[in-house]
CSV table of N, CA, C and O in Angstrom, one decimal:
chain,number,residue,atom,x,y,z
A,335,UNK,N,82.7,101.7,129.1
A,335,UNK,CA,83.3,102.5,127.9
A,335,UNK,C,82.9,101.9,126.1
A,335,UNK,O,83.4,100.6,126.8
A,336,UNK,N,83.2,102.5,125.6
A,336,UNK,CA,83.0,101.9,123.9
A,336,UNK,C,84.2,101.1,123.8
A,336,UNK,O,85.3,102.0,124.2
A,337,UNK,N,84.8,100.3,122.6
A,337,UNK,CA,85.7,99.8,122.7
A,337,UNK,C,85.7,100.3,120.6
A,337,UNK,O,85.0,100.7,120.5
A,338,UNK,N,87.2,101.1,121.0
A,338,UNK,CA,87.5,101.3,119.4
A,338,UNK,C,88.0,100.3,118.4
A,338,UNK,O,87.5,100.9,117.6
A,339,UNK,N,88.6,99.6,118.8
A,339,UNK,CA,87.9,98.6,117.9
A,339,UNK,C,88.0,96.7,118.4
A,339,UNK,O,87.9,97.0,120.1
A,340,UNK,N,87.0,96.5,117.5
A,340,UNK,CA,87.1,94.6,118.5
A,340,UNK,C,87.3,93.5,117.5
A,340,UNK,O,87.9,94.2,116.4
A,341,UNK,N,86.6,92.7,117.6
A,341,UNK,CA,87.5,91.7,116.8
A,341,UNK,C,86.6,90.5,116.3
A,341,UNK,O,85.8,90.3,117.9
A,342,UNK,N,86.4,89.9,115.4
A,342,UNK,CA,85.4,88.4,115.4
A,342,UNK,C,85.8,87.4,115.9
A,342,UNK,O,87.0,87.6,116.0
A,343,UNK,N,85.2,86.5,116.6
A,343,UNK,CA,85.7,84.9,116.7
A,343,UNK,C,86.6,84.7,115.7
A,343,UNK,O,87.5,84.4,116.0
A,344,UNK,N,86.2,84.9,114.8
A,344,UNK,CA,87.5,83.8,113.7
A,344,UNK,C,88.6,85.2,113.6
A,344,UNK,O,90.0,83.8,113.6
A,345,UNK,N,88.8,86.2,113.5
A,345,UNK,CA,89.7,87.1,114.1
A,345,UNK,C,90.5,86.4,115.2
A,345,UNK,O,91.5,86.8,115.2
A,346,UNK,N,90.0,86.1,116.2
A,346,UNK,CA,89.9,86.0,117.5
A,346,UNK,C,90.8,84.4,117.8
A,346,UNK,O,92.5,84.0,117.5
A,347,UNK,N,90.2,83.6,116.7
A,347,UNK,CA,90.9,82.0,116.7
A,347,UNK,C,92.3,82.7,115.8
A,347,UNK,O,93.1,81.6,116.3
A,348,UNK,N,91.4,83.2,114.8
A,348,UNK,CA,93.6,83.0,114.4
A,348,UNK,C,94.7,84.3,114.8
A,348,UNK,O,95.8,83.3,114.8
A,349,UNK,N,94.2,85.3,116.0
A,349,UNK,CA,95.1,85.7,116.6
A,349,UNK,C,96.3,84.3,117.2
A,349,UNK,O,97.4,84.6,117.6
A,350,UNK,N,94.7,83.8,118.1
A,350,UNK,CA,95.5,82.5,119.0
A,350,UNK,C,96.4,81.2,117.9
A,350,UNK,O,97.3,82.0,118.6
A,351,UNK,N,96.1,80.9,116.8
A,351,UNK,CA,96.9,80.1,116.0
A,351,UNK,C,98.1,81.1,116.1
A,351,UNK,O,99.1,80.7,116.2
A,352,UNK,N,98.1,82.7,116.1
A,352,UNK,CA,99.6,83.6,115.3
A,352,UNK,C,100.6,83.3,117.2
A,352,UNK,O,101.5,83.4,116.2
A,353,UNK,N,99.6,83.3,117.6
A,353,UNK,CA,100.2,83.5,118.8
A,353,UNK,C,101.3,82.2,119.8
A,353,UNK,O,102.2,82.4,120.1
A,354,UNK,N,100.3,81.2,119.2
A,354,UNK,CA,100.9,79.8,119.5
A,354,UNK,C,102.4,79.7,118.5
A,354,UNK,O,103.5,79.0,118.9
A,355,UNK,N,102.2,80.2,117.3
A,355,UNK,CA,102.8,79.7,116.4
A,355,UNK,C,104.4,80.8,116.6
A,355,UNK,O,105.6,80.7,116.4
A,356,UNK,N,104.1,82.5,117.0
A,356,UNK,CA,105.2,83.2,117.4
A,356,UNK,C,105.3,84.0,118.3
A,356,UNK,O,106.0,84.2,119.1
A,357,UNK,N,104.9,83.3,119.3
A,357,UNK,CA,104.4,84.1,120.6
A,357,UNK,C,104.2,85.0,121.1
A,357,UNK,O,102.2,85.3,119.9
A,358,UNK,N,103.9,85.3,122.1
A,358,UNK,CA,102.6,86.7,122.5
A,358,UNK,C,103.2,87.9,121.9
A,358,UNK,O,102.2,88.8,122.5
A,359,UNK,N,104.6,88.4,121.7
A,359,UNK,CA,105.0,89.7,121.5
A,359,UNK,C,105.0,90.1,119.5
A,359,UNK,O,105.8,90.2,118.8
A,360,UNK,N,103.7,90.1,119.1
A,360,UNK,CA,102.8,91.1,118.4
A,360,UNK,C,102.1,91.8,118.7
A,360,UNK,O,101.7,92.2,120.1
A,361,UNK,N,101.8,92.6,117.2
A,361,UNK,CA,101.2,93.6,117.4
A,361,UNK,C,100.5,94.4,116.4
A,361,UNK,O,100.8,93.2,115.5
A,362,UNK,N,99.2,94.9,115.9
A,362,UNK,CA,98.8,94.9,114.9
A,362,UNK,C,98.8,96.6,114.6
A,362,UNK,O,99.6,97.5,115.5
A,363,UNK,N,99.0,96.9,113.5
A,363,UNK,CA,99.5,98.5,112.6
A,363,UNK,C,98.3,98.2,111.5
A,363,UNK,O,98.1,97.5,110.8
A,364,UNK,N,97.4,99.3,111.7
A,364,UNK,CA,96.9,99.5,110.3
A,364,UNK,C,97.4,101.0,109.4
A,364,UNK,O,97.2,101.9,110.5
A,365,UNK,N,98.2,100.9,108.3
A,365,UNK,CA,98.1,102.2,108.1
A,365,UNK,C,97.8,102.6,106.2
A,365,UNK,O,96.9,101.7,106.3
A,366,UNK,N,97.8,103.2,105.9
A,366,UNK,CA,97.3,103.6,104.4
A,366,UNK,C,98.0,103.4,103.3
A,366,UNK,O,98.0,104.0,102.3
A,367,UNK,N,99.4,102.9,103.8
A,367,UNK,CA,100.3,102.8,102.7
A,367,UNK,C,99.9,102.5,101.6
A,367,UNK,O,99.3,101.2,101.6
A,368,UNK,N,100.8,101.9,100.4
A,368,UNK,CA,100.7,101.5,99.0
A,368,UNK,C,100.6,100.2,99.3
A,368,UNK,O,100.1,99.8,97.6
A,369,UNK,N,101.3,99.4,99.9
A,369,UNK,CA,101.6,97.9,99.4
A,369,UNK,C,100.5,97.2,100.0
A,369,UNK,O,100.2,96.0,99.7
A,370,UNK,N,99.9,97.8,101.8
A,370,UNK,CA,99.0,96.8,102.2
A,370,UNK,C,97.7,97.3,101.7
A,370,UNK,O,96.9,96.8,102.7
A,371,UNK,N,97.4,98.7,101.2
A,371,UNK,CA,96.5,99.4,101.2
A,371,UNK,C,96.6,99.9,102.6
A,371,UNK,O,96.7,100.0,103.4
A,372,UNK,N,95.1,99.4,103.1
A,372,UNK,CA,94.5,99.9,104.4
A,372,UNK,C,94.3,98.5,105.2
A,372,UNK,O,93.7,98.4,106.3
A,373,UNK,N,94.9,98.1,105.0
A,373,UNK,CA,94.9,96.5,105.5
A,373,UNK,C,95.2,96.3,107.0
A,373,UNK,O,96.6,96.6,107.4
A,374,UNK,N,95.0,95.8,108.2
A,374,UNK,CA,95.4,95.4,109.0
A,374,UNK,C,96.5,94.4,108.8
A,374,UNK,O,95.8,93.2,109.0
A,375,UNK,N,97.5,94.5,109.4
A,375,UNK,CA,98.6,93.3,109.8
A,375,UNK,C,99.3,93.9,111.1
A,375,UNK,O,99.3,94.4,111.9
A,376,UNK,N,99.4,92.2,111.2
A,376,UNK,CA,99.8,91.2,112.3
A,376,UNK,C,101.4,91.3,111.9
A,376,UNK,O,101.8,90.6,111.4
A,377,UNK,N,101.8,91.9,113.2
A,377,UNK,CA,103.5,91.5,112.8
A,377,UNK,C,104.2,91.1,114.3
A,377,UNK,O,103.6,91.5,115.6
A,378,UNK,N,105.2,90.7,114.5
A,378,UNK,CA,106.4,90.5,115.7
A,378,UNK,C,106.8,91.8,115.8
A,378,UNK,O,107.5,92.9,115.4
A,379,UNK,N,107.2,91.7,116.7
A,379,UNK,CA,107.4,92.9,118.1
A,379,UNK,C,108.8,93.2,117.3
A,379,UNK,O,109.7,92.7,116.6
A,380,UNK,N,109.2,94.7,117.0
A,380,UNK,CA,110.5,94.8,116.1
A,380,UNK,C,110.5,94.6,114.7
A,380,UNK,O,111.1,95.7,114.3
A,381,UNK,N,109.2,94.1,114.4
A,381,UNK,CA,109.0,94.4,112.6
A,381,UNK,C,108.6,95.8,112.3
A,381,UNK,O,108.8,95.7,111.3
A,382,UNK,N,108.2,96.4,112.4
A,382,UNK,CA,107.1,97.9,112.2
A,382,UNK,C,107.9,98.8,113.7
A,382,UNK,O,107.4,98.6,114.2
A,383,UNK,N,108.4,99.7,113.2
A,383,UNK,CA,108.5,101.1,114.1
A,383,UNK,C,107.4,101.2,114.4
A,383,UNK,O,106.9,102.0,113.7
A,384,UNK,N,106.6,101.4,115.9
A,384,UNK,CA,105.0,102.3,116.2
A,384,UNK,C,106.3,103.7,116.2
A,384,UNK,O,106.8,104.6,116.8
A,385,UNK,N,105.5,104.8,115.3
A,385,UNK,CA,106.5,105.9,115.5
A,385,UNK,C,104.8,107.3,116.6
A,385,UNK,O,104.1,106.9,116.5
A,386,UNK,N,105.8,108.4,116.9
A,386,UNK,CA,104.8,108.8,117.3
A,386,UNK,C,103.4,110.2,116.2
A,386,UNK,O,102.9,110.3,117.5
A,387,UNK,N,103.3,109.3,114.7
A,387,UNK,CA,102.0,109.4,114.2
A,387,UNK,C,101.0,108.5,114.1
A,387,UNK,O,100.3,108.0,113.2
A,388,UNK,N,101.3,107.3,115.0
A,388,UNK,CA,100.2,106.5,115.1
A,388,UNK,C,99.8,106.4,116.8
A,388,UNK,O,100.1,106.7,117.4
A,389,UNK,N,98.1,105.8,116.7
A,389,UNK,CA,97.8,106.2,117.3
A,389,UNK,C,96.9,104.7,117.9
A,389,UNK,O,97.0,103.9,117.1
A,390,UNK,N,97.1,104.2,118.8
A,390,UNK,CA,96.8,103.1,119.6
A,390,UNK,C,95.4,103.1,120.5
A,390,UNK,O,94.6,103.9,120.3
A,391,UNK,N,94.9,102.8,119.4
A,391,UNK,CA,93.0,102.1,119.3
A,391,UNK,C,92.4,101.4,120.4
A,391,UNK,O,91.7,101.7,121.3
A,392,UNK,N,93.4,100.6,120.7
A,392,UNK,CA,92.5,99.7,121.6
A,392,UNK,C,93.4,98.0,122.0
A,392,UNK,O,94.9,98.1,121.4
A,393,UNK,N,92.7,96.9,122.2
A,393,UNK,CA,94.1,95.6,122.1
A,393,UNK,C,92.8,94.5,121.1
A,393,UNK,O,91.4,94.9,121.5
A,394,UNK,N,92.8,93.8,121.0
A,394,UNK,CA,92.3,92.5,120.0
A,394,UNK,C,92.9,91.7,120.5
A,394,UNK,O,94.3,91.2,120.1
A,395,UNK,N,92.5,90.2,121.1
A,395,UNK,CA,92.5,88.7,121.4
A,395,UNK,C,94.2,89.2,122.5
A,395,UNK,O,95.3,88.3,122.5
A,396,UNK,N,94.2,90.6,123.8
A,396,UNK,CA,95.4,90.4,124.3
A,396,UNK,C,96.2,91.3,123.0
A,396,UNK,O,97.6,91.5,124.4
A,397,UNK,N,96.6,92.0,121.7
A,397,UNK,CA,97.3,92.4,121.6
A,397,UNK,C,97.1,94.0,120.8
A,397,UNK,O,95.8,94.4,120.5
A,398,UNK,N,98.2,94.8,121.2
A,398,UNK,CA,97.9,96.2,121.1
A,398,UNK,C,97.8,96.1,118.9
A,398,UNK,O,97.5,96.0,118.3
A,399,UNK,N,96.6,97.4,118.8
A,399,UNK,CA,96.3,98.2,117.6
A,399,UNK,C,96.8,99.1,117.1
A,399,UNK,O,95.8,100.0,117.9
A,400,UNK,N,97.3,99.5,116.8
A,400,UNK,CA,98.1,100.7,116.2
A,400,UNK,C,97.0,101.4,114.4
A,400,UNK,O,96.8,100.5,114.2
A,401,UNK,N,97.1,102.4,114.6
A,401,UNK,CA,96.5,102.7,113.3
A,401,UNK,C,97.9,104.4,112.7
A,401,UNK,O,97.4,104.8,114.1
A,402,UNK,N,97.5,104.4,111.7
A,402,UNK,CA,98.4,105.2,111.4
A,402,UNK,C,97.8,106.6,111.5
A,402,UNK,O,96.4,106.7,111.4
A,403,UNK,N,98.6,108.0,111.8
A,403,UNK,CA,97.7,109.2,112.2
A,403,UNK,C,97.0,109.7,111.3
A,403,UNK,O,95.0,110.2,110.8
A,404,UNK,N,96.8,109.1,110.1
A,404,UNK,CA,96.1,109.9,108.9
A,404,UNK,C,95.0,109.3,108.5
A,404,UNK,O,93.7,109.8,108.5
A,405,UNK,N,94.9,107.4,108.4
A,405,UNK,CA,93.8,106.5,108.8
A,405,UNK,C,93.1,106.9,109.8
A,405,UNK,O,91.6,107.1,109.3
A,406,UNK,N,93.7,107.5,111.0
A,406,UNK,CA,93.0,107.5,112.2
A,406,UNK,C,91.8,108.6,111.9
A,406,UNK,O,91.0,108.5,112.5
A,407,UNK,N,92.4,109.7,111.7
A,407,UNK,CA,91.8,111.9,110.7
A,407,UNK,C,90.1,111.0,110.1
A,407,UNK,O,89.5,111.3,110.7
A,408,UNK,N,90.4,109.8,109.1
A,408,UNK,CA,89.7,109.2,108.6
A,408,UNK,C,88.4,108.8,109.5
A,408,UNK,O,87.5,108.7,108.9
A,409,UNK,N,89.3,107.3,110.5
A,409,UNK,CA,88.4,106.8,110.5
A,409,UNK,C,87.8,107.2,112.2
A,409,UNK,O,87.3,106.1,112.7
A,410,UNK,N,87.9,108.4,112.7
A,410,UNK,CA,88.1,107.9,114.2
A,410,UNK,C,86.5,108.1,114.1
A,410,UNK,O,86.5,107.7,115.0
A,411,UNK,N,85.3,108.0,113.4
A,411,UNK,CA,84.2,108.4,113.7
A,411,UNK,C,83.4,107.0,114.1
A,411,UNK,O,82.5,106.9,113.8
A,412,UNK,N,84.7,106.1,113.9
A,412,UNK,CA,83.9,104.9,113.5
A,412,UNK,C,84.7,103.5,114.6
A,412,UNK,O,85.8,103.6,115.3
A,413,UNK,N,84.1,102.5,114.7
A,413,UNK,CA,84.5,101.7,115.6
A,413,UNK,C,84.9,100.3,114.3
A,413,UNK,O,83.9,99.9,113.1
A,414,UNK,N,86.1,100.3,114.5
A,414,UNK,CA,86.7,98.9,114.0
A,414,UNK,C,86.5,97.4,113.9
A,414,UNK,O,86.2,97.0,115.5
A,415,UNK,N,85.6,97.4,113.6
A,415,UNK,CA,85.8,95.6,113.7
A,415,UNK,C,86.9,94.6,113.0
A,415,UNK,O,86.9,94.6,110.8
A,416,UNK,N,87.9,94.1,113.5
A,416,UNK,CA,88.6,93.2,112.5
A,416,UNK,C,88.2,91.4,112.1
A,416,UNK,O,87.7,91.0,113.4
A,417,UNK,N,88.2,91.6,110.9
A,417,UNK,CA,87.3,90.1,111.0
A,417,UNK,C,88.6,89.1,109.9
A,417,UNK,O,89.5,89.7,109.8
A,418,UNK,N,88.3,88.8,109.4
A,418,UNK,CA,88.9,86.8,109.0
A,418,UNK,C,88.4,86.5,107.3
A,418,UNK,O,86.7,86.9,107.6
A,419,UNK,N,88.9,86.6,106.6
A,419,UNK,CA,88.5,86.1,104.8
A,419,UNK,C,89.6,85.4,104.4
A,419,UNK,O,90.6,85.5,105.1
A,420,UNK,N,89.3,84.4,103.9
A,420,UNK,CA,90.6,83.7,103.0
A,420,UNK,C,90.9,84.7,101.7
A,420,UNK,O,90.3,85.1,101.0
A,421,UNK,N,92.0,84.2,102.0
A,421,UNK,CA,93.2,84.8,101.0
A,421,UNK,C,94.4,84.1,100.7
A,421,UNK,O,95.0,84.1,101.5
A,422,UNK,N,94.3,84.3,99.1
A,422,UNK,CA,95.6,83.7,98.9
A,422,UNK,C,96.8,85.4,98.5
A,422,UNK,O,98.3,84.7,98.4
A,423,UNK,N,96.9,86.3,99.0
A,423,UNK,CA,97.3,87.3,98.6
A,423,UNK,C,98.2,87.9,99.0
A,423,UNK,O,98.6,87.4,100.6
A,424,UNK,N,99.7,87.8,98.7
A,424,UNK,CA,100.9,88.5,99.4
A,424,UNK,C,100.6,89.3,100.3
A,424,UNK,O,100.2,90.4,100.2
A,425,UNK,N,101.2,89.9,101.5
A,425,UNK,CA,100.9,90.7,102.4
A,425,UNK,C,102.4,90.3,103.5
A,425,UNK,O,102.8,89.6,103.2
A,426,UNK,N,102.4,91.5,104.2
A,426,UNK,CA,104.1,91.3,104.9
A,426,UNK,C,103.2,90.8,106.0
A,426,UNK,O,104.2,91.2,107.5
A,427,UNK,N,102.4,90.5,106.9
A,427,UNK,CA,101.2,90.3,108.1
A,427,UNK,C,101.0,88.7,107.9
A,427,UNK,O,101.3,88.3,106.6
A,428,UNK,N,101.6,88.3,109.3
A,428,UNK,CA,101.9,87.1,109.9
A,428,UNK,C,100.6,85.6,109.3
A,428,UNK,O,101.2,85.0,109.0
A,429,UNK,N,99.8,86.1,109.3
A,429,UNK,CA,98.8,85.2,108.9
A,429,UNK,C,99.0,84.8,107.1
A,429,UNK,O,98.0,84.5,106.9
A,430,UNK,N,99.5,85.6,106.5
A,430,UNK,CA,99.9,85.2,105.1
A,430,UNK,C,99.9,83.8,104.7
A,430,UNK,O,99.0,83.3,103.7
A,431,UNK,N,100.9,83.6,105.4
A,431,UNK,CA,100.9,81.9,105.1
A,431,UNK,C,99.6,80.8,105.4
A,431,UNK,O,99.9,79.2,104.6
A,432,UNK,N,98.8,81.4,106.2
A,432,UNK,CA,97.7,80.6,106.9
A,432,UNK,C,96.7,80.6,105.4
A,432,UNK,O,95.5,79.7,105.0
A,433,UNK,N,96.3,81.0,104.8
A,433,UNK,CA,95.9,81.6,103.8
A,433,UNK,C,94.2,82.3,104.0
A,433,UNK,O,93.5,82.2,103.4
A,434,UNK,N,94.5,83.1,104.9
A,434,UNK,CA,93.7,83.6,105.6
A,434,UNK,C,94.3,85.4,105.3
A,434,UNK,O,95.4,85.4,105.2
A,435,UNK,N,93.2,86.3,105.7
A,435,UNK,CA,93.7,87.8,105.6
A,435,UNK,C,92.5,88.2,107.3
A,435,UNK,O,91.3,88.0,107.0
A,436,UNK,N,93.7,89.2,107.1
A,436,UNK,CA,92.6,90.5,108.4
A,436,UNK,C,92.2,91.4,107.8
A,436,UNK,O,92.6,91.7,106.4
A,437,UNK,N,91.1,91.5,108.4
A,437,UNK,CA,90.0,92.7,106.8
A,437,UNK,C,89.3,93.6,107.8
A,437,UNK,O,89.0,93.2,109.2
A,438,UNK,N,89.2,95.1,107.8
A,438,UNK,CA,89.1,95.2,108.8
A,438,UNK,C,87.5,96.3,108.1
A,438,UNK,O,87.0,96.6,106.6
A,439,UNK,N,86.1,96.2,109.2
A,439,UNK,CA,85.2,96.2,108.5
A,439,UNK,C,84.6,97.1,109.7
A,439,UNK,O,85.3,97.7,111.1
A,440,UNK,N,83.8,98.8,109.4
A,440,UNK,CA,83.2,99.5,110.4
A,440,UNK,C,81.9,100.3,110.7
A,440,UNK,O,81.3,100.4,109.8
A,441,UNK,N,81.8,100.7,111.4
A,441,UNK,CA,80.1,101.6,111.7
A,441,UNK,C,80.8,102.5,112.2
A,441,UNK,O,81.3,102.5,113.3
A,442,UNK,N,79.4,104.0,112.2
A,442,UNK,CA,79.7,104.7,113.1
A,442,UNK,C,79.1,104.7,113.9
A,442,UNK,O,78.6,103.4,114.3
A,443,UNK,N,79.8,105.6,115.2
A,443,UNK,CA,80.0,105.3,116.5
A,443,UNK,C,78.1,105.9,116.5
A,443,UNK,O,77.8,107.0,116.1
A,444,UNK,N,77.8,105.3,117.2
A,444,UNK,CA,76.3,105.5,117.9
A,444,UNK,C,76.6,107.0,118.0
A,444,UNK,O,77.5,108.0,119.1
A,445,UNK,N,75.7,108.6,118.7
A,445,UNK,CA,75.8,109.4,118.9
A,445,UNK,C,76.3,110.1,120.2
A,445,UNK,O,77.7,110.4,121.1
A,446,UNK,N,75.5,108.1,121.3
A,446,UNK,CA,76.1,108.4,122.4
A,446,UNK,C,77.2,108.1,123.2
A,446,UNK,O,78.0,108.3,124.0
A,447,UNK,N,77.7,107.0,121.7
A,447,UNK,CA,79.5,106.4,122.3
A,447,UNK,C,80.3,107.8,122.0
A,447,UNK,O,81.4,107.6,122.5
A,448,UNK,N,79.6,108.3,120.6
A,448,UNK,CA,80.9,109.3,120.3
A,448,UNK,C,81.4,110.6,121.2
A,448,UNK,O,81.8,110.8,122.1
A,449,UNK,N,79.6,110.9,122.1
A,449,UNK,CA,79.6,111.2,123.8
A,449,UNK,C,80.5,110.9,124.5
A,449,UNK,O,81.4,111.9,125.3
A,450,UNK,N,80.4,109.7,124.4
A,450,UNK,CA,81.0,109.0,125.8
A,450,UNK,C,83.0,109.2,125.3
A,450,UNK,O,83.4,109.5,126.5
A,451,UNK,N,82.7,108.6,124.5
A,451,UNK,CA,84.6,109.1,124.4
A,451,UNK,C,84.9,110.4,123.8
A,451,UNK,O,86.4,110.8,124.3
A,452,UNK,N,84.1,111.5,123.9
A,452,UNK,CA,84.8,112.5,123.7
A,452,UNK,C,85.2,112.7,125.6
A,452,UNK,O,86.4,113.5,125.7
A,453,UNK,N,83.8,113.1,125.9
A,453,UNK,CA,84.0,113.0,127.4
A,453,UNK,C,85.3,111.9,128.4
A,453,UNK,O,85.8,112.7,129.3
A,454,UNK,N,85.2,111.3,127.5
A,454,UNK,CA,87.2,110.5,128.1
A,454,UNK,C,88.2,111.0,127.5
A,454,UNK,O,89.4,110.6,127.8
A,455,UNK,N,88.2,111.6,126.4
A,455,UNK,CA,89.2,112.1,125.8
A,455,UNK,C,90.6,111.9,124.8
A,455,UNK,O,91.0,111.3,124.7
A,456,UNK,N,89.2,110.7,124.4
A,456,UNK,CA,89.8,109.8,123.7
A,456,UNK,C,89.7,110.0,121.9
A,456,UNK,O,89.9,109.1,121.2
A,457,UNK,N,88.9,111.3,121.9
A,457,UNK,CA,88.8,111.5,120.3
A,457,UNK,C,89.1,112.6,120.2
A,457,UNK,O,88.7,113.8,121.2
């Protein structure tokens, strides 16, 4: 089965750093909000309420990755790859103090991948 969300080695390494510092009870959420734009954010459990309009895309680095319903509708035909860039931007995300930021890259699913997701009832 094709993954709907993946992570680069740099993102996985940063996730390991965050787990070591904050513990394993973390999760990702990508929303279309005004403060974070559509950046993927890593949170401690309880910092953000996952609601009925959030979609669980999968896991990266052993952590659940959710996306807001509106963003999901826009990006459901794409595989998201979470990467890392150097950034000093203010953010609600846990990696902000590290001078790094998670970044979403995307590519369209192939026809075969899309058919596989449809057949599995995942879209």
